[in-house]
XYZ file of C-alpha atoms in Angstrom:
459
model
C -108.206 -30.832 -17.647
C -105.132 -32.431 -16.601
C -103.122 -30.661 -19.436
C -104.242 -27.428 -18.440
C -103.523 -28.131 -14.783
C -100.053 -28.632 -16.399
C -100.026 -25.714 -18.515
C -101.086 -23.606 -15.309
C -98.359 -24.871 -13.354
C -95.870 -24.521 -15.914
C -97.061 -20.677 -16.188
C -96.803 -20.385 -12.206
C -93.149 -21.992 -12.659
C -92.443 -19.478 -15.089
C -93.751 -16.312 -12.999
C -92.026 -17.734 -10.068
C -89.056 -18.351 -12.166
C -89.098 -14.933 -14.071
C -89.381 -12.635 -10.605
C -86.267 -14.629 -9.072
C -84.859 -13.864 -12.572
C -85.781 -10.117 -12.255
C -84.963 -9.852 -8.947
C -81.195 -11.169 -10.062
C -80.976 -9.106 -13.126
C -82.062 -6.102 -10.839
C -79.465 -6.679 -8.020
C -76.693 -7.600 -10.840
C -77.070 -3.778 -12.336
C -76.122 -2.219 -9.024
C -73.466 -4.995 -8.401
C -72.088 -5.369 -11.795
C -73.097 -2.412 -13.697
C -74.240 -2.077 -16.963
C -72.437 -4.477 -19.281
C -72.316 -7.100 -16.821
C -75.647 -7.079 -16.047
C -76.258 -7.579 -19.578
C -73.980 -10.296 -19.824
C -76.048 -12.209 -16.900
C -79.078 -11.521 -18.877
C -78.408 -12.866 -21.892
C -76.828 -16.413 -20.503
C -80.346 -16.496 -18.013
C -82.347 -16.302 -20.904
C -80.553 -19.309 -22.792
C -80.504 -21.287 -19.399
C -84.063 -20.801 -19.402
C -84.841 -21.500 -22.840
C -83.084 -25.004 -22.212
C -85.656 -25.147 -19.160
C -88.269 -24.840 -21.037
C -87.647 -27.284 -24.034
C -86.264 -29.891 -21.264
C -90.539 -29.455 -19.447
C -92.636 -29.434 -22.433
C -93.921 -32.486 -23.917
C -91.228 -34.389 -26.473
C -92.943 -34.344 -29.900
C -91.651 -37.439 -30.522
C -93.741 -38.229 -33.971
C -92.603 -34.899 -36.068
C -88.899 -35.227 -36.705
C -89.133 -31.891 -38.191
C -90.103 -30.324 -34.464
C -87.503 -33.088 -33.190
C -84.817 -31.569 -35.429
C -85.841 -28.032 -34.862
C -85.644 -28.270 -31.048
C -81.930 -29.663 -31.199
C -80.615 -26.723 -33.770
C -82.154 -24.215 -30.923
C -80.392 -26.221 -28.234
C -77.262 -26.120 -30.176
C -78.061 -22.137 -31.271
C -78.614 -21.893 -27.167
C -74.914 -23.534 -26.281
C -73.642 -21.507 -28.125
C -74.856 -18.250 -26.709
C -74.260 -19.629 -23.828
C -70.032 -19.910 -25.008
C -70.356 -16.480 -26.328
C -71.242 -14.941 -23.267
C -67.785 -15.090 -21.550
C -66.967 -13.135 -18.301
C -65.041 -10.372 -19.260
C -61.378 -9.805 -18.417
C -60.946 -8.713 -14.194
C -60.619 -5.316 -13.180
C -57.984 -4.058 -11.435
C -59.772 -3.925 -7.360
C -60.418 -0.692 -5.998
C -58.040 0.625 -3.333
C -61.179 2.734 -1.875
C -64.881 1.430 -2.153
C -66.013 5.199 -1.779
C -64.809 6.284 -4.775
C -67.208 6.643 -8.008
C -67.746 3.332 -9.883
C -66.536 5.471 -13.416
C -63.893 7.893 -11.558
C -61.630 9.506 -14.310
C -58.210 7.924 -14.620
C -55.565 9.767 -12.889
C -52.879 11.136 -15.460
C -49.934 9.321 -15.597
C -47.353 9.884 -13.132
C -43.778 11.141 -15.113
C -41.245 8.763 -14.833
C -38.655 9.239 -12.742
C -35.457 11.043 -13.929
C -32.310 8.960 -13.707
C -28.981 10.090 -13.695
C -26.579 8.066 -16.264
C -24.403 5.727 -14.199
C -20.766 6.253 -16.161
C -19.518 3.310 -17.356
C -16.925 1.287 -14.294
C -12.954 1.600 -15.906
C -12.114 -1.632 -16.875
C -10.402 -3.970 -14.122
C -7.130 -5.149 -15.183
C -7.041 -8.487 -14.500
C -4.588 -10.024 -11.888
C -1.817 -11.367 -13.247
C -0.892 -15.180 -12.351
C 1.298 -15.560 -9.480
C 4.851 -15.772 -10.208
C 5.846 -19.997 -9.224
C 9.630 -19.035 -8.126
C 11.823 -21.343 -6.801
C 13.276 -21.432 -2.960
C 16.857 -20.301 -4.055
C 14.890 -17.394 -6.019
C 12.622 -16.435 -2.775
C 15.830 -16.435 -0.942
C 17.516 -13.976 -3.044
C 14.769 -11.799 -3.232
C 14.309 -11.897 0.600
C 17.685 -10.794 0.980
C 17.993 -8.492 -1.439
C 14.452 -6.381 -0.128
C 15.101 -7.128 3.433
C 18.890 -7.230 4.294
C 20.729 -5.967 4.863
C 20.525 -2.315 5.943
C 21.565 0.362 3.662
C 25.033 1.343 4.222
C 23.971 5.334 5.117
C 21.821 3.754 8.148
C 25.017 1.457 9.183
C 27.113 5.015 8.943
C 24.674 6.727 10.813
C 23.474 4.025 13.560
C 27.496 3.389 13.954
C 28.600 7.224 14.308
C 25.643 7.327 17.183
C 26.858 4.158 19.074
C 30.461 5.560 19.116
C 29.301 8.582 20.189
C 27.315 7.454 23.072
C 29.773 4.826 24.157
C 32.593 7.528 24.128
C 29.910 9.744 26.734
C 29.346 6.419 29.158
C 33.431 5.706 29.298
C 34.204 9.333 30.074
C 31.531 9.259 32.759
C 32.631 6.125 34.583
C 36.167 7.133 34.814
C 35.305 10.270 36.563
C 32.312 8.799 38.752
C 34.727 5.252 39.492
C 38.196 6.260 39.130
C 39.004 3.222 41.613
C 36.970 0.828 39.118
C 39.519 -0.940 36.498
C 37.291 -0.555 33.869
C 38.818 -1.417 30.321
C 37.908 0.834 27.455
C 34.254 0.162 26.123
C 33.460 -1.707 22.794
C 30.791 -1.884 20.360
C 29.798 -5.992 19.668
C 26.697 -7.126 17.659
C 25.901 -7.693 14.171
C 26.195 -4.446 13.327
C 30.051 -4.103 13.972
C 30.570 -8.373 13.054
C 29.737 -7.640 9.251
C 27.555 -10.357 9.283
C 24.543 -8.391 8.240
C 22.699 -6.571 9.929
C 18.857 -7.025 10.582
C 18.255 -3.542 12.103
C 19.912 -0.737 13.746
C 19.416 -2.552 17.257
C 21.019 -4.861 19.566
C 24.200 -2.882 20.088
C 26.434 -4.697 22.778
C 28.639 -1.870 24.789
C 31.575 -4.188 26.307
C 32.521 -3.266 29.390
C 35.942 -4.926 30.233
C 36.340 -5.701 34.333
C 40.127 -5.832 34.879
C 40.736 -8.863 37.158
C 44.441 -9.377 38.545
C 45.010 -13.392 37.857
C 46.685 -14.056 40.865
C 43.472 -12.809 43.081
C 41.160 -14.425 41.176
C 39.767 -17.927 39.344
C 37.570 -19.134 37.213
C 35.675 -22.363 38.486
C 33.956 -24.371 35.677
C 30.366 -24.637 35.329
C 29.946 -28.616 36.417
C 31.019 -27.352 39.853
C 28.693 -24.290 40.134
C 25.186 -25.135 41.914
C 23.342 -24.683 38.503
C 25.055 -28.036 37.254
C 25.430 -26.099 33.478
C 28.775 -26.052 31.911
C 28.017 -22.699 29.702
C 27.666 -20.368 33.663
C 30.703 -20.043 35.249
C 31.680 -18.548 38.526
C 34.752 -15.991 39.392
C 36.111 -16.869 43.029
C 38.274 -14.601 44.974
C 41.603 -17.029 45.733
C 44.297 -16.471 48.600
C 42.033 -14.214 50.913
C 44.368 -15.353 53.737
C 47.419 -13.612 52.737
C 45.585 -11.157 50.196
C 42.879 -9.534 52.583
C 39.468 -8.074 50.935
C 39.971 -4.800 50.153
C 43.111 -6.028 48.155
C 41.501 -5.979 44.774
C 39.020 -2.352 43.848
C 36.069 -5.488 42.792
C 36.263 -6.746 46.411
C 33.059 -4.517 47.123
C 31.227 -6.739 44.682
C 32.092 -9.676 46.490
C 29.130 -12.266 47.839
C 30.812 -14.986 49.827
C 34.021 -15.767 48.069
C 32.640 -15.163 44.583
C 32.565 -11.715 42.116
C 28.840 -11.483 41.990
C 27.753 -10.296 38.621
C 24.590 -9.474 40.096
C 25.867 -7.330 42.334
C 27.756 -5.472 40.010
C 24.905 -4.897 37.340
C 22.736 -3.210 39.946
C 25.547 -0.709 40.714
C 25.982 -0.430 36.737
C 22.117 0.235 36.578
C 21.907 2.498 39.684
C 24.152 4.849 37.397
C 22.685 4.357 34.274
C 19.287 5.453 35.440
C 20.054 8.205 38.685
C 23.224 9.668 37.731
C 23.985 10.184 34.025
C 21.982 13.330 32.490
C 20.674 11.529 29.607
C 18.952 14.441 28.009
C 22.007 16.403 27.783
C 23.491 14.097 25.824
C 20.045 13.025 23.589
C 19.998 16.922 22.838
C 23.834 16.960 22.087
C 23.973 13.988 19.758
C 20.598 14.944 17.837
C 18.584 11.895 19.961
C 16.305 11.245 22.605
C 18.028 8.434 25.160
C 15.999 6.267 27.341
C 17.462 4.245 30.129
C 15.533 1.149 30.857
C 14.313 1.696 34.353
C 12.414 -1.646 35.350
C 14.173 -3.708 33.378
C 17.368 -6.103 34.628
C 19.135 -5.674 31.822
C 21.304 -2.332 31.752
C 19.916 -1.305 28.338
C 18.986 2.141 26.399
C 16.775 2.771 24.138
C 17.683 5.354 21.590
C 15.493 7.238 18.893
C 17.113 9.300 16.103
C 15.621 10.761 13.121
C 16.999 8.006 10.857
C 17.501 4.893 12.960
C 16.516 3.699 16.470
C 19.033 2.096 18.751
C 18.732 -0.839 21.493
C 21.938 -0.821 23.478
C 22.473 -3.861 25.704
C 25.643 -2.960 28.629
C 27.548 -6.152 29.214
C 30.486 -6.334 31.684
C 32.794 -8.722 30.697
C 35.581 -10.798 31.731
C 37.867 -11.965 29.660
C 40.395 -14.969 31.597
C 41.727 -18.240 30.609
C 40.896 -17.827 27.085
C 36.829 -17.729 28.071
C 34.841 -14.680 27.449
C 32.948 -14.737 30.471
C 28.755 -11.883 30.559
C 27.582 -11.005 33.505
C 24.297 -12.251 32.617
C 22.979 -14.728 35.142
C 19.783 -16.505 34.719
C 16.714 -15.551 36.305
C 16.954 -17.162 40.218
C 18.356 -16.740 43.278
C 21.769 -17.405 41.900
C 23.670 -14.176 42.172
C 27.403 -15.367 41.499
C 27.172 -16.883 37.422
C 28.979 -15.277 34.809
C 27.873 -16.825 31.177
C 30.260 -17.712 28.361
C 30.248 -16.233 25.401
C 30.724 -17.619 22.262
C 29.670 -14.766 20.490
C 32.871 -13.525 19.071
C 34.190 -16.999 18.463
C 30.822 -17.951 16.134
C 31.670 -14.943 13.980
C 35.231 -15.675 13.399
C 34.684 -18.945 12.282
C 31.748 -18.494 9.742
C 34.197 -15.972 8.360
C 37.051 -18.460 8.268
C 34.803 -20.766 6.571
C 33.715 -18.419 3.777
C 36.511 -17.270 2.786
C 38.015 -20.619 2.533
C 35.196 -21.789 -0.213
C 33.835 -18.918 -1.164
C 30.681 -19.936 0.547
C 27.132 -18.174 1.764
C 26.876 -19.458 5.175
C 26.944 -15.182 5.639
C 23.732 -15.097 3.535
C 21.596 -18.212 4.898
C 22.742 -16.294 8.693
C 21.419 -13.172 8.200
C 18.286 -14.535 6.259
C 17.677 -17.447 9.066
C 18.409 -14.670 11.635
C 15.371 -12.446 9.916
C 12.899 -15.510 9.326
C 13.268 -16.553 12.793
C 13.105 -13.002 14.735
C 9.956 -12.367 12.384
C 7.917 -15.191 14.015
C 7.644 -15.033 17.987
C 7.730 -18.309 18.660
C 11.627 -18.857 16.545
C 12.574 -15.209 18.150
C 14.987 -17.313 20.977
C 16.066 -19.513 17.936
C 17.869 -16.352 16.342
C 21.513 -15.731 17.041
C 23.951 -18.009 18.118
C 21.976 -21.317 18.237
C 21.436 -20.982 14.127
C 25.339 -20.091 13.845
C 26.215 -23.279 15.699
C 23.739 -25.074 13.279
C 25.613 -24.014 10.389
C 28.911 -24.543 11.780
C 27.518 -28.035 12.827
C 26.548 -28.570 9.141
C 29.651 -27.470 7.392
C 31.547 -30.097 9.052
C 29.073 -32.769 6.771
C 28.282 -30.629 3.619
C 31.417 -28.463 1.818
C 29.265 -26.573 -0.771
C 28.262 -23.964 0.378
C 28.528 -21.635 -2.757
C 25.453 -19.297 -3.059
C 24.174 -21.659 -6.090
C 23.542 -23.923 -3.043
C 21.778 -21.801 -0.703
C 17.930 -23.221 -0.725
C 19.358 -26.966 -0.465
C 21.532 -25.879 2.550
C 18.723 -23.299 3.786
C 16.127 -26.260 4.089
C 18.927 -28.626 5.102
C 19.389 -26.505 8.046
C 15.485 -26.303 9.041
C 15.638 -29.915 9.242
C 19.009 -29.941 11.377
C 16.666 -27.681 13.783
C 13.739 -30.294 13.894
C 15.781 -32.827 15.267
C 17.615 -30.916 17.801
C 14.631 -29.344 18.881
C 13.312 -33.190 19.549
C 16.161 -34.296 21.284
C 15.642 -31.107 23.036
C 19.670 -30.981 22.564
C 21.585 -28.623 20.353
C 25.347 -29.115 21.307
C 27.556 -25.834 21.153
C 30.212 -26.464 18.311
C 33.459 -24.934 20.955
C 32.082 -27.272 23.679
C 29.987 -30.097 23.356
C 28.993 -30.117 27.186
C 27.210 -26.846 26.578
C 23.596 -27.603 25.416
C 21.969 -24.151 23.845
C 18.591 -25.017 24.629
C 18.769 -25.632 28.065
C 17.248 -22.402 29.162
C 13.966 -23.279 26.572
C 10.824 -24.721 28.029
C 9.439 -27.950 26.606
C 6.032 -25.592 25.451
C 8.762 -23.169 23.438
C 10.771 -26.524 22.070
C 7.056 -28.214 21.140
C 5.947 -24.618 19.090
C 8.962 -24.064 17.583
C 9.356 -27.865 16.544
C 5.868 -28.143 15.261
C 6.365 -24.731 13.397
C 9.761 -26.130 11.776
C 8.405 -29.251 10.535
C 5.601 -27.765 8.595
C 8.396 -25.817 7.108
C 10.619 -28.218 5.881
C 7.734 -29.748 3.639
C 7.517 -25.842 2.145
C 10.347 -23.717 3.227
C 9.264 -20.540 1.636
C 6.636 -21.227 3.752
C 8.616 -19.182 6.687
C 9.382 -16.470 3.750
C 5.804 -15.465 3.591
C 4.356 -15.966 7.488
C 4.312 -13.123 10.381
């Protein structure tokens, strides 16, 4: 009784068993299809074999049953094993589509245009290591000076145009002494010159000696030894009116202000500028706003800057009437211009030196860079003539050690703050600088003289 009792449970087990089974297989053919389904079944009916052999009673006195049972358990494993899942589908992109849609036909591959080949790429040849005195020669060679048609040309203009302002002024001041206009600059002083600019027309005022005299520069108000001031003497038994310049007079004193606003009044209002331009092949420009009495000329192969300077030549000094920026109205500046140029001549052709070439190439490193552009000119002539009194070689096989010999001269005037004139030693040629100008160009210097073709290569 009790083993059927066990049977019949066993046999309600294995209904209740079987429909979940069914139910499983049934749901896995509309989930998994066909061959999956089949899969399922097969592994469900080896899990339930194992089931079965693990509930019935052991037979534990027949090995042969005992050893029969374990080769189906073993047969069972292994259909387990060989019932692996089969390799994943790619997932549908739509769920309504058919379960076995027809594979789409493959798409054509894409037509590519051949890519032709990139030319080779020469490769960049190492940098040429050349030495200062090289990087100087080169500099000069490509960059000064100018070529000697655009000196003939930029000349034969400036004659030209001073010859037009000189026959103008004698007709509009007959009663004005004027001397005969000269061209100045390094253009006519064979030094070299940068560019076609930075003509100086020389207007010579005519002063009789015994009306008028110079008084130095320590006595002036400014205190500066390099302005002078022209003072009208003997006005007691030489009334105004005496000398034509008496109309430029403020106080006792030949104002050079005056003078260059009367210049400039002309230059601007009364000469017909385009009748010359169109004469002379050029277009002529007066500088309206500007102090200066300056033109501005364009030509088809060089472009002018002409600078008008009246000038008074008296006790040996070369007096500009340029006065500094102020109130001051009466200051005439000295000139050593002409003097500088002499000399460095003198010099070369008593060694057969270059102090010509490290000039001009000083002149072009420093008006390249804004913050040297003051440093150009005369204060790098005195620096030279300063240094020639120390060093005598100055052949051009020497040129880089005097070139960076000279940058450091610079540095230590320009921290002193003092850079003596070489015709007067009272005359300092940076007083006009301001201690922000002398701290840039300084700092800008002394990077240099650690790499002087440093300045060769910056703008």
């Amino acid at each position: 009784m009790a083993e059927f009792a066990q049977q019949r449970g066993k046999r309600r087990d294995d209904s209740g068993l079987g429909g979940v089974l069914d139910l499983l297989l049934a749901n896995a053919r509309l989930v998994l299809g066909v061959s999956g389904a089949a899969v399922l079944a097969i592994a469900t009916l080896a899990v339930k074999r194992l089931i079965d052999r693990a509930t019935s009673p052991r037979e534990e006195d027949d090995p042969k049953a005992e050893q029969k049972s374990l080769e189906e358990s073993w047969q069972d494993l292994a259909l387990i094993k060989a019932t692996q899942k089969p390799p994943k589908k790619q997932r549908r992109a739509d769920l309504s589509e058919p379960l076995l849609s027809p594979a789409p036909p493959p798409a054509p591959e894409p037509r590519t245009c051949p890519v032709p080949p990139e030319p080779p790429q020469a490769e960049p040849s190492p940098p040429c290591c050349l030495t200062l005195q090289e990087k100087l020669l080169s500099h000069y060679s490509i960059h000064l000076p100018m070529s000697e048609e655009q000196v003939a040309v930029a000349q034969q203009l400036a004659q030209s145009i001073c010859a037009e302002l000189q026959s103008f002024l004698r007709s509009k001041c007959p009663e004005l002494p004027f001397g005969s206009l000269f061209l100045s600059g390094p253009l006519l002083d064979g030094l070299g010159a940068l560019a076609a600019d930075h003509i100086h027309f020389m207007l010579p005022v005519v002063l009789d000696a015994t009306l008028w005299s110079l008084i130095p520069g320590e006595d002036t108000v400014v205190r500066n030894p390099q302005y002078w001031m022209i003072k009208r003497t003997d006005l007691e038994y030489f009334p105004r009116g005496r000398s034509p310049w008496d109309r430029f007079l403020v106080g006792q004193y030949l104002s050079s202000n005056v003078l260059n606003e009367t210049l400039h009044k002309m230059l601007v209002a009364s000469i017909n500028w385009p009748a010359i331009g169109s004469l002379l092949g050029t277009v002529i420009h007066p500088l309206v706003a500007s102090r200066e009495l300056r033109l501005d000329v364009k030509h088809d192969q060089v472009e002018l800057s002409i600078a008008l300077f009246p000038v008074v030549e008296m006790e040996d000094k070369v007096l500009l009437a340029a006065p500094p920026e102020g109130l001051v109205e009466n200051l005439w500046l000295e000139s050593f211009g002409r003097a500088e140029v002499l000399k460095v001549k003198e010099l070369d052709a008593g060694d057969a030196g270059a102090r010509q070439h490290c000039l001009c190439i000083l002149n072009s490193v420093c008006r390249s860079h804004p913050a040297l552009h003051k440093l150009s000119g005369s204060p790098l002539a005195h620096v030279i003539l300063h240094l020639s009194i120390t060093e005598s070689d100055w052949t051009e096989e020497s040129l880089a050690t005097r070139f960076q010999q000279v940058l450091e001269e610079l540095v230590g005037y320009l921290e002193n703050g003092v850079l003596p004139c070489y015709f007067n030693p009272k005359v300092n040629l940076f007083c006009e600088l301001l201690e922000e100008e002398i701290e840039e160009m300084g700092f800008l210097l002394y990077r240099a003289v650690s790499e002087p073709g440093l300045l060769l290569t910056e703008k």
